[in-house]
PDB file of C-alpha atoms and ligand atoms in Angstrom:
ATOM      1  CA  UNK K  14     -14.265  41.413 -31.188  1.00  0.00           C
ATOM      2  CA  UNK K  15     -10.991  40.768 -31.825  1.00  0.00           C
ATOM      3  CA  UNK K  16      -9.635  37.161 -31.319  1.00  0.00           C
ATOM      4  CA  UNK K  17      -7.601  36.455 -28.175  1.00  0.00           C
ATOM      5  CA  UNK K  18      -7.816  32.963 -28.591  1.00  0.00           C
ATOM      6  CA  UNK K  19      -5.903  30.735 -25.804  1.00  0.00           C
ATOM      7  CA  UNK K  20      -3.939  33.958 -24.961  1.00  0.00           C
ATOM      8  CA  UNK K  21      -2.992  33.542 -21.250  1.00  0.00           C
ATOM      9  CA  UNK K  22      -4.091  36.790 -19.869  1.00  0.00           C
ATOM     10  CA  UNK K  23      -3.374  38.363 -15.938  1.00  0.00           C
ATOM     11  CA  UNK K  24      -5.505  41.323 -15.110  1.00  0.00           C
ATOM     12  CA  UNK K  25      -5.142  43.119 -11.778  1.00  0.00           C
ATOM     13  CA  UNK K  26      -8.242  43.417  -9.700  1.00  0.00           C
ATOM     14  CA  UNK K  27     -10.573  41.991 -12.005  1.00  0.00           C
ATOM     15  CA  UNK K  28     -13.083  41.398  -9.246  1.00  0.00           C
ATOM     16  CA  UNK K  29     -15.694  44.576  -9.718  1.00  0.00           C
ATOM     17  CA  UNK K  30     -15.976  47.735 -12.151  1.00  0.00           C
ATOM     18  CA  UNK K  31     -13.533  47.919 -15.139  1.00  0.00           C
ATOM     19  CA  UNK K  32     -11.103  44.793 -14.322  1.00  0.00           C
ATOM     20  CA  UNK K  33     -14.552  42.789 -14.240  1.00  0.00           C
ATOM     21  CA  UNK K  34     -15.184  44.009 -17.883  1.00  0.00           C
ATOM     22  CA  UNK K  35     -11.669  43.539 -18.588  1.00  0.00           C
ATOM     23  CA  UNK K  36     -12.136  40.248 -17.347  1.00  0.00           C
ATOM     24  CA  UNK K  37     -15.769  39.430 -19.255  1.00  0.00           C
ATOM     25  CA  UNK K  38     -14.244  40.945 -22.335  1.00  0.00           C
ATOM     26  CA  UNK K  39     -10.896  38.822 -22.678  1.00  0.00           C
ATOM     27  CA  UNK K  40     -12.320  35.576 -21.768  1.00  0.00           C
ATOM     28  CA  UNK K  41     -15.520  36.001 -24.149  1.00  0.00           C
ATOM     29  CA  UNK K  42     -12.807  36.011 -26.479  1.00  0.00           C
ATOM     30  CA  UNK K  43     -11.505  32.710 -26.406  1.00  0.00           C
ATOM     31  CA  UNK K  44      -8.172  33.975 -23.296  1.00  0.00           C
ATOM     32  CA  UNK K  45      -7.423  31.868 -20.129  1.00  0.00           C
ATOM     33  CA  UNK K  46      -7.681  34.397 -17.392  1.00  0.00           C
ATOM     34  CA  UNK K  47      -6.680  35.030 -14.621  1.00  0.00           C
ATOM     35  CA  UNK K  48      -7.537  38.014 -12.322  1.00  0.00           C
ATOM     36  CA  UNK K  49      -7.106  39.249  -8.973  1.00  0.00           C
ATOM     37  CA  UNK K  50      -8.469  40.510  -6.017  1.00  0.00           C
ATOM     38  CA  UNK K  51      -7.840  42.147  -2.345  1.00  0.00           C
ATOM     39  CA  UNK K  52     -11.044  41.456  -0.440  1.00  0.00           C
ATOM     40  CA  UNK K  53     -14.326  40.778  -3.106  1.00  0.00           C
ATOM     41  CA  UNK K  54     -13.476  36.867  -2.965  1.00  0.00           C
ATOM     42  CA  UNK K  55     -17.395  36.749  -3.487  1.00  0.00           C
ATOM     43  CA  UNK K  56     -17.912  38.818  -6.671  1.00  0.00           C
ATOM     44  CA  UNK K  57     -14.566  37.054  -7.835  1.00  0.00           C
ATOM     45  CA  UNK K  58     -16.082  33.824  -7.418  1.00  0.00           C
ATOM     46  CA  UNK K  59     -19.447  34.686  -9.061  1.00  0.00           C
ATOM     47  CA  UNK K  60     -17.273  35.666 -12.044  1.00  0.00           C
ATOM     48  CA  UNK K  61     -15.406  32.839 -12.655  1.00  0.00           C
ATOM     49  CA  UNK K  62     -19.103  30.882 -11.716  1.00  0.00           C
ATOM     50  CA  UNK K  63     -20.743  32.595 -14.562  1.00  0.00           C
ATOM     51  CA  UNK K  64     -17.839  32.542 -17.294  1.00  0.00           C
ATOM     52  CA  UNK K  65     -17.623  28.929 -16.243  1.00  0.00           C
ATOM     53  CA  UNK K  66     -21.309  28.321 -17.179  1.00  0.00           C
ATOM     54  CA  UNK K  67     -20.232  29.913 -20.661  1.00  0.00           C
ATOM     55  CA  UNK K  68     -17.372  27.371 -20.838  1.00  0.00           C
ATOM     56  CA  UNK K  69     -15.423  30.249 -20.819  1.00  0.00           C
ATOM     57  CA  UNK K  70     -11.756  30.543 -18.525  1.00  0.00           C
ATOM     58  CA  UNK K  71     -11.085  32.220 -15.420  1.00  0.00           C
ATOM     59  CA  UNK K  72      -9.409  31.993 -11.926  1.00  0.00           C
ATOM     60  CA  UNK K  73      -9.033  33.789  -9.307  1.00  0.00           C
ATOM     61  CA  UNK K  74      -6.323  34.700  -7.033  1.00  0.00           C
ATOM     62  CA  UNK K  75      -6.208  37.062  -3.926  1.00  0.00           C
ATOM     63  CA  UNK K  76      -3.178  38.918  -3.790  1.00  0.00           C
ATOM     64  CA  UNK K  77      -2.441  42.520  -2.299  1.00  0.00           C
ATOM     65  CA  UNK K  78      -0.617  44.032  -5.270  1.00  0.00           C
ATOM     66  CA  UNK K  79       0.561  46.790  -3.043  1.00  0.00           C
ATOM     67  CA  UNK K  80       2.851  43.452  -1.999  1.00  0.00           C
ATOM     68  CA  UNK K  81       5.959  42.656  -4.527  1.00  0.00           C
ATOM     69  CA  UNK K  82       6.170  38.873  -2.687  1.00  0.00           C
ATOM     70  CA  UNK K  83       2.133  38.741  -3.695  1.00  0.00           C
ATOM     71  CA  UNK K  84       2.767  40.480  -6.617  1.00  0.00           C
ATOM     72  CA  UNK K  85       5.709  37.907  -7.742  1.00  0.00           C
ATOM     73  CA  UNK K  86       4.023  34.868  -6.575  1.00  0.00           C
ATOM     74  CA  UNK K  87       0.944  35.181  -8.449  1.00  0.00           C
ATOM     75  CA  UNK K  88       3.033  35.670 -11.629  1.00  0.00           C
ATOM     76  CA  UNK K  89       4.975  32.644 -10.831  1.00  0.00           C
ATOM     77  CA  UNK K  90       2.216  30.761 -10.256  1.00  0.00           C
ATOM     78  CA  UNK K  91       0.354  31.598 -13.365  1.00  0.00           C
ATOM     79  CA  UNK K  92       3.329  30.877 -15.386  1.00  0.00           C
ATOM     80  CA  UNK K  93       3.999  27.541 -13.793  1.00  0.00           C
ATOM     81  CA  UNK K  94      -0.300  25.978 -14.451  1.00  0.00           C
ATOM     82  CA  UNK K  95      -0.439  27.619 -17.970  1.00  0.00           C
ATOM     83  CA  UNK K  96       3.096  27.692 -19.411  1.00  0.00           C
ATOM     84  CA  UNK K  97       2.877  31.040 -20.553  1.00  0.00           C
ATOM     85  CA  UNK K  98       1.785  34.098 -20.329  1.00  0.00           C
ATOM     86  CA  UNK K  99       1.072  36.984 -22.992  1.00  0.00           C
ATOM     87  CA  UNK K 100      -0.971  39.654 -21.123  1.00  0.00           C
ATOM     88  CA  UNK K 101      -0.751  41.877 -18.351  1.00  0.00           C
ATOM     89  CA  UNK K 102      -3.290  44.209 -17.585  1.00  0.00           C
ATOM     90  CA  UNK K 103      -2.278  46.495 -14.374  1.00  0.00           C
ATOM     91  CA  UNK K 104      -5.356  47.620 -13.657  1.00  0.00           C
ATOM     92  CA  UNK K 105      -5.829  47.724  -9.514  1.00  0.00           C
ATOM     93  CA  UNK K 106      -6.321  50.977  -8.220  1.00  0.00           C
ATOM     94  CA  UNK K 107      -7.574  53.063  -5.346  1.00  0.00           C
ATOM     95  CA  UNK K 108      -8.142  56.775  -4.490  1.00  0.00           C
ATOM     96  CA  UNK K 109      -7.657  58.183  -1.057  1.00  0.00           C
ATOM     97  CA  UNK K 110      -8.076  61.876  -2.078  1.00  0.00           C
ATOM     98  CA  UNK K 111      -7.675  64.946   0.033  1.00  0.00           C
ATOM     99  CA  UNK K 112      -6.079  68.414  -0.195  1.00  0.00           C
ATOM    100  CA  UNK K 113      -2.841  68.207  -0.219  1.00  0.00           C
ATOM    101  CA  UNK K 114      -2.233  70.015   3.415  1.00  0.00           C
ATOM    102  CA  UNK K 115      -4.556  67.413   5.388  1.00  0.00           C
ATOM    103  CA  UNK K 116      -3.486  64.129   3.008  1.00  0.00           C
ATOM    104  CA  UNK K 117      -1.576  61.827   5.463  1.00  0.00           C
ATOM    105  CA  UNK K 118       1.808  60.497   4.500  1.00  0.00           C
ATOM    106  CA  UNK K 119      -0.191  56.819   4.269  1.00  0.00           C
ATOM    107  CA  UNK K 120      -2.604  58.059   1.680  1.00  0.00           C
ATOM    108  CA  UNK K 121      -0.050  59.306   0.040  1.00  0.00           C
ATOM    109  CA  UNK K 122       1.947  55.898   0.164  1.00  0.00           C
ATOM    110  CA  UNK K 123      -1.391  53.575  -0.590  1.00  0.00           C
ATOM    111  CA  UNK K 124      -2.099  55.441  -3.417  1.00  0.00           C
ATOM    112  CA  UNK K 125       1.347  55.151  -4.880  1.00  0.00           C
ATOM    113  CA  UNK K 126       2.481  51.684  -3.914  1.00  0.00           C
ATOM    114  CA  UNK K 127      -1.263  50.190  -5.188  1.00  0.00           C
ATOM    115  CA  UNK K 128      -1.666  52.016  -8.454  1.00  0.00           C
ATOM    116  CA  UNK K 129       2.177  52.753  -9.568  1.00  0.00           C
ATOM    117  CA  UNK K 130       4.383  50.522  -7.938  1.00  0.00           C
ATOM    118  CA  UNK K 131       2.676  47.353  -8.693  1.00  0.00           C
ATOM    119  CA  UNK K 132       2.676  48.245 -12.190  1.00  0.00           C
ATOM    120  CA  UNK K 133       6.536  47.791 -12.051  1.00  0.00           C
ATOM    121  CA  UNK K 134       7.084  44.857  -9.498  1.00  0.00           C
ATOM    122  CA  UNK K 135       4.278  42.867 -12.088  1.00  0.00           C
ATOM    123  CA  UNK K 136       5.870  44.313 -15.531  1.00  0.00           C
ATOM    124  CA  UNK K 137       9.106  43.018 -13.506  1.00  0.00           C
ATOM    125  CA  UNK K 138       8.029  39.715 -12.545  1.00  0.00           C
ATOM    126  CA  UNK K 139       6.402  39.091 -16.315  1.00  0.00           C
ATOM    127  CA  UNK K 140       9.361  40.693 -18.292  1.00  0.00           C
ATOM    128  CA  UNK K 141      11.643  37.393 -17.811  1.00  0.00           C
ATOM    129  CA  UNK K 142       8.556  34.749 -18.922  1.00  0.00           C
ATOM    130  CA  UNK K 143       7.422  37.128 -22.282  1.00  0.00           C
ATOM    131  CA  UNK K 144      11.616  37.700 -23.089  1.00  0.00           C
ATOM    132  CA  UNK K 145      11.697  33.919 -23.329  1.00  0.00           C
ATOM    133  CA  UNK K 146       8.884  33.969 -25.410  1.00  0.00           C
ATOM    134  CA  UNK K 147       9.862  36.774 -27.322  1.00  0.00           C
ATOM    135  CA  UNK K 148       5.966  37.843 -27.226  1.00  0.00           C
ATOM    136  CA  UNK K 149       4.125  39.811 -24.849  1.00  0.00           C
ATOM    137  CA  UNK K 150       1.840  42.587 -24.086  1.00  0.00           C
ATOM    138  CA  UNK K 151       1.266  45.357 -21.070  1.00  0.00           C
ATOM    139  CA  UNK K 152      -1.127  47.409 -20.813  1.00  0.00           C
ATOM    140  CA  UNK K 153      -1.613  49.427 -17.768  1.00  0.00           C
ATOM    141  CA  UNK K 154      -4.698  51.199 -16.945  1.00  0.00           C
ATOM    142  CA  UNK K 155      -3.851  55.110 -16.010  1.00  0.00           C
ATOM    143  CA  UNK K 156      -6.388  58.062 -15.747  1.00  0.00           C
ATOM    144  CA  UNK K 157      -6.358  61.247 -18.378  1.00  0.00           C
ATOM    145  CA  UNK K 158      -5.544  63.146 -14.567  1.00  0.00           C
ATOM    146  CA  UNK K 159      -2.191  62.114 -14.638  1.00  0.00           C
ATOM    147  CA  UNK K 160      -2.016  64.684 -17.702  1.00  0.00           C
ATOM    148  CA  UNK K 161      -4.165  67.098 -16.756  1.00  0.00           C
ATOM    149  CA  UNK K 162      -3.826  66.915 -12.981  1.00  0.00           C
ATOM    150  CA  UNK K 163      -6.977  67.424 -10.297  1.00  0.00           C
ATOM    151  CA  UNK K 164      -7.710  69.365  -7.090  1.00  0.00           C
ATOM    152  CA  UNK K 165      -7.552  66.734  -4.362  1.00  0.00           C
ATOM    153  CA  UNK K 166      -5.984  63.875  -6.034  1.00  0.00           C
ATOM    154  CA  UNK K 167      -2.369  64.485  -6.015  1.00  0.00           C
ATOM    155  CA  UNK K 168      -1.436  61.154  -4.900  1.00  0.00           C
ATOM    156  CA  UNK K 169      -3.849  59.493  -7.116  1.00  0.00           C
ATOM    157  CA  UNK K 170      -2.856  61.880 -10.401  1.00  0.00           C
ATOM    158  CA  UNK K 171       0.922  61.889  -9.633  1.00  0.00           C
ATOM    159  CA  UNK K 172       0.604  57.923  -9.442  1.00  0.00           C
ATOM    160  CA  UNK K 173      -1.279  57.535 -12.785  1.00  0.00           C
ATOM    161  CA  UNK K 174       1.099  60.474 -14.510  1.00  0.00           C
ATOM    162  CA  UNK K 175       3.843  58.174 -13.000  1.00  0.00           C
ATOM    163  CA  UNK K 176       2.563  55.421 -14.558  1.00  0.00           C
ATOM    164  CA  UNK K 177       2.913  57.432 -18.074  1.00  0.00           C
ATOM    165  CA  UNK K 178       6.773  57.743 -17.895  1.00  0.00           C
ATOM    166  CA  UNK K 179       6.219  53.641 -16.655  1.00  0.00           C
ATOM    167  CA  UNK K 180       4.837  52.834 -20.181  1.00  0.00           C
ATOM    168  CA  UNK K 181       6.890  54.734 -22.367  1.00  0.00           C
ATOM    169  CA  UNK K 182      10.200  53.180 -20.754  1.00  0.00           C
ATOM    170  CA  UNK K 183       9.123  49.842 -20.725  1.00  0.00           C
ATOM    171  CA  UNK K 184       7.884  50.252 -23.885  1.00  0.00           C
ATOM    172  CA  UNK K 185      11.517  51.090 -25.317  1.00  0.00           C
ATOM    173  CA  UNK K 186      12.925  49.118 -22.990  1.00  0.00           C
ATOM    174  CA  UNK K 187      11.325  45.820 -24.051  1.00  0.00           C
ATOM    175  CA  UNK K 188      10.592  46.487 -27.647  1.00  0.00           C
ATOM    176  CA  UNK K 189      13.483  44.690 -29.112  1.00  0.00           C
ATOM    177  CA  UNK K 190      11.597  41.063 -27.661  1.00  0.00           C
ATOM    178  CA  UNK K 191       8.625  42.057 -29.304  1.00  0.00           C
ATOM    179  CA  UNK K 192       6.875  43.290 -25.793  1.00  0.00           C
ATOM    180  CA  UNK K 193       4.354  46.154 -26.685  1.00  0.00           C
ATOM    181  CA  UNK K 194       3.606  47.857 -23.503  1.00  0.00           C
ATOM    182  CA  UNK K 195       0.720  50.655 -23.977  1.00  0.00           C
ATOM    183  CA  UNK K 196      -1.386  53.029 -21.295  1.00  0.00           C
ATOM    184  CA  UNK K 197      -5.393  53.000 -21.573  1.00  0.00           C
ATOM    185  CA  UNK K 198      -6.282  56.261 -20.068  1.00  0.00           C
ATOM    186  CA  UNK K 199     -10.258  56.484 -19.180  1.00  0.00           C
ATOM    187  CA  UNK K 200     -12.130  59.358 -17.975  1.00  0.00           C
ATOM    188  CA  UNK K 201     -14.470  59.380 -16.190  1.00  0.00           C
ATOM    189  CA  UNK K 202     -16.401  55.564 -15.452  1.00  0.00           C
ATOM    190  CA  UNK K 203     -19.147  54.544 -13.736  1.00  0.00           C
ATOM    191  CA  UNK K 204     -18.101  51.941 -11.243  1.00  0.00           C
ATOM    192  CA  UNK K 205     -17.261  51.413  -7.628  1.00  0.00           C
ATOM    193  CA  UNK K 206     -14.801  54.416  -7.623  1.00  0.00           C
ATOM    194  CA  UNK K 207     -17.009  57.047  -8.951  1.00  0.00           C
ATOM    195  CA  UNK K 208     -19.995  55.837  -6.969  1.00  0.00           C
ATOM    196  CA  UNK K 209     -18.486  57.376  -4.327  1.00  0.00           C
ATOM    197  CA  UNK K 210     -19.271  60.910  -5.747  1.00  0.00           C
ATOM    198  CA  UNK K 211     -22.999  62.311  -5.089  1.00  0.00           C
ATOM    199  CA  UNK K 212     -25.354  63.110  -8.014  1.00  0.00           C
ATOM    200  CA  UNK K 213     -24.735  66.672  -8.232  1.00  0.00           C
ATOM    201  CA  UNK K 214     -21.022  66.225  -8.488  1.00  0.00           C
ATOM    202  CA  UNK K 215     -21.928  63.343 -11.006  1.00  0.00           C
ATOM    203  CA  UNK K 216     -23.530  65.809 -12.919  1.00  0.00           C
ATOM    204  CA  UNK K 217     -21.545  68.762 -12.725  1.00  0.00           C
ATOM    205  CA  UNK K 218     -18.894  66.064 -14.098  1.00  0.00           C
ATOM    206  CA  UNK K 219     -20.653  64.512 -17.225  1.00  0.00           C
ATOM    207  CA  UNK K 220     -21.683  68.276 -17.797  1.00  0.00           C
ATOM    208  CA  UNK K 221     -18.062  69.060 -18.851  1.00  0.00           C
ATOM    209  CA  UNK K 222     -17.323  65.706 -20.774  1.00  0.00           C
ATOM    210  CA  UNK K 223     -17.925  66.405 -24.517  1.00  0.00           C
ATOM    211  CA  UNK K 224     -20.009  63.226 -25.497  1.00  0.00           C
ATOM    212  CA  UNK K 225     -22.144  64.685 -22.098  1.00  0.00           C
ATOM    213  CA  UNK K 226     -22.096  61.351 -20.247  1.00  0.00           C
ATOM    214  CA  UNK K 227     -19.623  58.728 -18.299  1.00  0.00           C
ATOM    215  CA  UNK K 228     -18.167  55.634 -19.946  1.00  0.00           C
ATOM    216  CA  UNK K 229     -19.292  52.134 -19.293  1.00  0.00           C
ATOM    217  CA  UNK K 230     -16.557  49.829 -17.938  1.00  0.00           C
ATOM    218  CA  UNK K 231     -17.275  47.699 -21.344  1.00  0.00           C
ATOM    219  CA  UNK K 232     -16.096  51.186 -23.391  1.00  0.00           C
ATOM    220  CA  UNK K 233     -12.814  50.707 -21.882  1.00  0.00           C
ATOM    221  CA  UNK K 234     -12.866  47.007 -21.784  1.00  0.00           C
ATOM    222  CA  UNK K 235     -12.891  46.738 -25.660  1.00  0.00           C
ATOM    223  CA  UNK K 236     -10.142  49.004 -26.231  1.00  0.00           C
ATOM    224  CA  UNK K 237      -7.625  47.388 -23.284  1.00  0.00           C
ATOM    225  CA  UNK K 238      -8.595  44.172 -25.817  1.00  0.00           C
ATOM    226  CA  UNK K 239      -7.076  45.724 -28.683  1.00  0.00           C
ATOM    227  CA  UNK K 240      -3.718  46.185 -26.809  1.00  0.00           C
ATOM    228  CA  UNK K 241      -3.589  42.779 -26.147  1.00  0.00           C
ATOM    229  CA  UNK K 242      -4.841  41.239 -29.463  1.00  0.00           C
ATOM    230  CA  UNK K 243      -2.723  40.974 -32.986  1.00  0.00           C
ATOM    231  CA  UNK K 244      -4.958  44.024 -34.078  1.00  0.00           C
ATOM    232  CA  UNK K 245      -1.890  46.493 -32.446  1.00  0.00           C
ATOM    233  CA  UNK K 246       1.297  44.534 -33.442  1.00  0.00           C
ATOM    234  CA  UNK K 247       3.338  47.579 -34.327  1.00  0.00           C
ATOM    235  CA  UNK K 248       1.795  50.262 -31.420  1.00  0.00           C
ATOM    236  CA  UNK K 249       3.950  50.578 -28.329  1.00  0.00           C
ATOM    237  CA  UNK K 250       4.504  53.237 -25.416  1.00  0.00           C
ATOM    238  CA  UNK K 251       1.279  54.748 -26.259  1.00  0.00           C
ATOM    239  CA  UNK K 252      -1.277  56.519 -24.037  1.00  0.00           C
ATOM    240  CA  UNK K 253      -5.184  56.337 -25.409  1.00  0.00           C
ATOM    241  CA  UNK K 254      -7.371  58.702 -23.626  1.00  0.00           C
ATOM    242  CA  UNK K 255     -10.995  56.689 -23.499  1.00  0.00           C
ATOM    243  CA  UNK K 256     -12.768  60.010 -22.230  1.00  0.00           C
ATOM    244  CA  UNK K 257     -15.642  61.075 -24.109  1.00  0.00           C
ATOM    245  CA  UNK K 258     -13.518  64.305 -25.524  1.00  0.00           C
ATOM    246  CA  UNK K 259     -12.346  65.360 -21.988  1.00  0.00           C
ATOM    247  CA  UNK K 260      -8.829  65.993 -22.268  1.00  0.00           C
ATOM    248  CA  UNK K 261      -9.064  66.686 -26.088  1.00  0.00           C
TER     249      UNK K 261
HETATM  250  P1  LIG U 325     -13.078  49.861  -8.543  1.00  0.00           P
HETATM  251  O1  LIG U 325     -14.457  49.643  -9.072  1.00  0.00           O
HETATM  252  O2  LIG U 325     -12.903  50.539  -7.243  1.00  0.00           O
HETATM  253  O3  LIG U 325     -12.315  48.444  -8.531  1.00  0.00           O
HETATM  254  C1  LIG U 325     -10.985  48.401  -8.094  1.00  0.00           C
HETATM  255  C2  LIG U 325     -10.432  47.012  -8.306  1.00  0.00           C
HETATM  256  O4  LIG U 325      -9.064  47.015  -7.879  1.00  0.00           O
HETATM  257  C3  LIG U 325     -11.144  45.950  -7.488  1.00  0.00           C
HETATM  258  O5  LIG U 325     -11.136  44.739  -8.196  1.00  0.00           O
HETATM  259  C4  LIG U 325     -10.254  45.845  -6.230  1.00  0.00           C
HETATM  260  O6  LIG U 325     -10.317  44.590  -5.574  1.00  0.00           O
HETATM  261  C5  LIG U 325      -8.893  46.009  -6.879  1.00  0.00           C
HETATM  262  N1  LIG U 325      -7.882  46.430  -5.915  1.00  0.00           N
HETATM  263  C6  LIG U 325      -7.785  47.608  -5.250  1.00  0.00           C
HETATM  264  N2  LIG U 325      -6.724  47.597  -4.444  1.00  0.00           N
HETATM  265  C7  LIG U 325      -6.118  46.391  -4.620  1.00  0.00           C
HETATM  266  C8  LIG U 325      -4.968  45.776  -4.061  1.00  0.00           C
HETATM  267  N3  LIG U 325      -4.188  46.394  -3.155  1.00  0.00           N
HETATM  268  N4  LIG U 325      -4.663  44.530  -4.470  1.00  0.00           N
HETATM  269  C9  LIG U 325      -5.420  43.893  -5.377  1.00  0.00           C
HETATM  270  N5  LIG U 325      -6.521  44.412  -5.948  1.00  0.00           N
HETATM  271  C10 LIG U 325      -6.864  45.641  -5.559  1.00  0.00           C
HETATM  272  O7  LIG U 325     -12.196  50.718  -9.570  1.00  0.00           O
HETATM  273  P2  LIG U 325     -12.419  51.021 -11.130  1.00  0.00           P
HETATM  274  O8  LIG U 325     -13.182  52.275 -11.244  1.00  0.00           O
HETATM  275  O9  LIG U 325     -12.867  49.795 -11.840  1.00  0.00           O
HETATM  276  O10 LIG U 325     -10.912  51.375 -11.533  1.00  0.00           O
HETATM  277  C11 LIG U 325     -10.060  50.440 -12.170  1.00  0.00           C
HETATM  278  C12 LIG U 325      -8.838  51.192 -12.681  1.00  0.00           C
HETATM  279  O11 LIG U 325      -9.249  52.220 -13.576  1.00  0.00           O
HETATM  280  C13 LIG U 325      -8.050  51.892 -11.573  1.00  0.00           C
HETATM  281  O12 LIG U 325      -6.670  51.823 -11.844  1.00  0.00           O
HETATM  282  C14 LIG U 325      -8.531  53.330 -11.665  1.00  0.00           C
HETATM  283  O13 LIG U 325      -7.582  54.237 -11.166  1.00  0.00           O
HETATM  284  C15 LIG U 325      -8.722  53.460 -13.168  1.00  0.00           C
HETATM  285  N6  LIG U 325      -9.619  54.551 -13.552  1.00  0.00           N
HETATM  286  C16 LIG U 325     -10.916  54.566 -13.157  1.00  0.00           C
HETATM  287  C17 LIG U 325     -11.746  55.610 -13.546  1.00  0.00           C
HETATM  288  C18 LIG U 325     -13.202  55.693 -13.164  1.00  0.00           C
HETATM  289  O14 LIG U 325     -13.823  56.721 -13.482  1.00  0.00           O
HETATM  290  N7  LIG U 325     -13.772  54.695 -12.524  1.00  0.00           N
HETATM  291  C19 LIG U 325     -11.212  56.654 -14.315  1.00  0.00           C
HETATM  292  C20 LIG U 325      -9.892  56.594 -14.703  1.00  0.00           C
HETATM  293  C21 LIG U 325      -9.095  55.530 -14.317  1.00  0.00           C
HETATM  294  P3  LIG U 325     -11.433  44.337  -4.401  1.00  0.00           P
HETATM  295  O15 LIG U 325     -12.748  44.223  -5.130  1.00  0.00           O
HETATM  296  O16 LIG U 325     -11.052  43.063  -3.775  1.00  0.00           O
HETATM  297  O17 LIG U 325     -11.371  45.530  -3.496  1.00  0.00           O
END
């Protein structure tokens, strides 16, 4: 594992499926956390409850990061108890899928202003802090659909294709203060999200995936890690596809 020792780290709903390993995985290796949440305030708490009894660092805030005020305030206010901060992991997201004829103008909105617009009001709000510094890493969690596109998603693919041209202009953008900004691009997962599909679509699914089966949140987890850690010190505006072969 690589060594994020005393790193201060922000990860966006870190409160169930991948921001939860995200979460698990940076603190286990030695980072202050902190994560956020919208509504699980109790799985958020049993997180920070069981790091805790690791002696291991996390808090957790509530904040809507569809909200640039929440959005700015929780960067403020991590900056102001720890100092610092070196990592930003934008990894809230929803789906509210449809064909496009029948999807409403507010799923349409929900889906961008949650997945793709808080990646740029919190890059925004952490750009000033990390220029200071003259250190800094963003990584922001995307979905191999915004490159390959999928019937009944186009809010959700346009958002995380959107959130492609986001990293690579960032990345050149902020490269010059030593701020490597990077796009972890998973497949297919089994959390929350996907739970929402039924067993035959499941399987129809992992059917077409090369390695023949879905990715734990910890498969992602590890490799958001290496983003943040000294291991990548010379990778920016990158996009790594963590999808079993899929989009090969
Ligand atoms: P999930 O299990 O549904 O968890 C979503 C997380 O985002 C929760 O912590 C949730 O908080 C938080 N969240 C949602 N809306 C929020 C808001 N407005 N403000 C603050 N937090 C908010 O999703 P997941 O599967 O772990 O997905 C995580 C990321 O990976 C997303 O960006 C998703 O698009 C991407 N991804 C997932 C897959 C997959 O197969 N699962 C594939 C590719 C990409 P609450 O718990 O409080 O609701």
């Amino acid at each position: 594992m690589s060594s994020l020792q005393d790193k201060v780290i922000v990860v966006t709903g870190g409160s169930r499926g991948i921001g939860e390993a995200i979460v698990r995985h940076c603190a286990a290796a030695g980072a202050k956390v902190h994560f956020t949440y919208r509504s699980s305030s109790a799985n958020a708490d049993t997180i920070v409850a069981n790091l805790a009894a690791k002696n291991l660092s996390a808090v957790s805030h509530k904040c809507d990061v569809a909200s640039p005020d929440d959005v700015q305030a929780l960067i403020e206010t991590v900056v102001k108890a720890e100092g610092a901060i070196h990592g930003l992991v934008n990894n809230a997201g929803i789906t509210r899928d449809g064909l496009v004829m029948r999807m409403k103008d507010e799923d349409w909105d929900a889906v961008i202003d949650t997945n793709l617009k808080s990646a740029f009001t919190a890059s925004r709000a952490v750009a000033r802090p990390m220029m200071k510094q003259r250190n800094g890493r963003i990584v922001n969690i995307g979905s191999i659909v915004g490159q390959t596109g999928n019937a009944g998603q186009v809010n959700y693919s346009a958002s995380k294709a959107g959130l492609i041209g986001l990293t690579k202009s960032l990345a050149k953008e902020l490269a010059s203060r030593n701020i490597l900004v990077n796009c972890v691009a998973p497949g297919y997962v089994a959390t929350d999200m996907t739970d929402k599909l039924t067993e035959e679509q499941t399987q129809a699914f992992e059917k077409n995936i090369p390695m023949q089966r879905s990715a734990t949140p910890e498969e992602v987890a590890t490799v958001v890690a290496f983003f943040l850690s000294d291991a990548s010190g010379y990778v920016t505006g990158q996009v790594l596809n963590v999808d079993g072969g899929l989009a090969a």
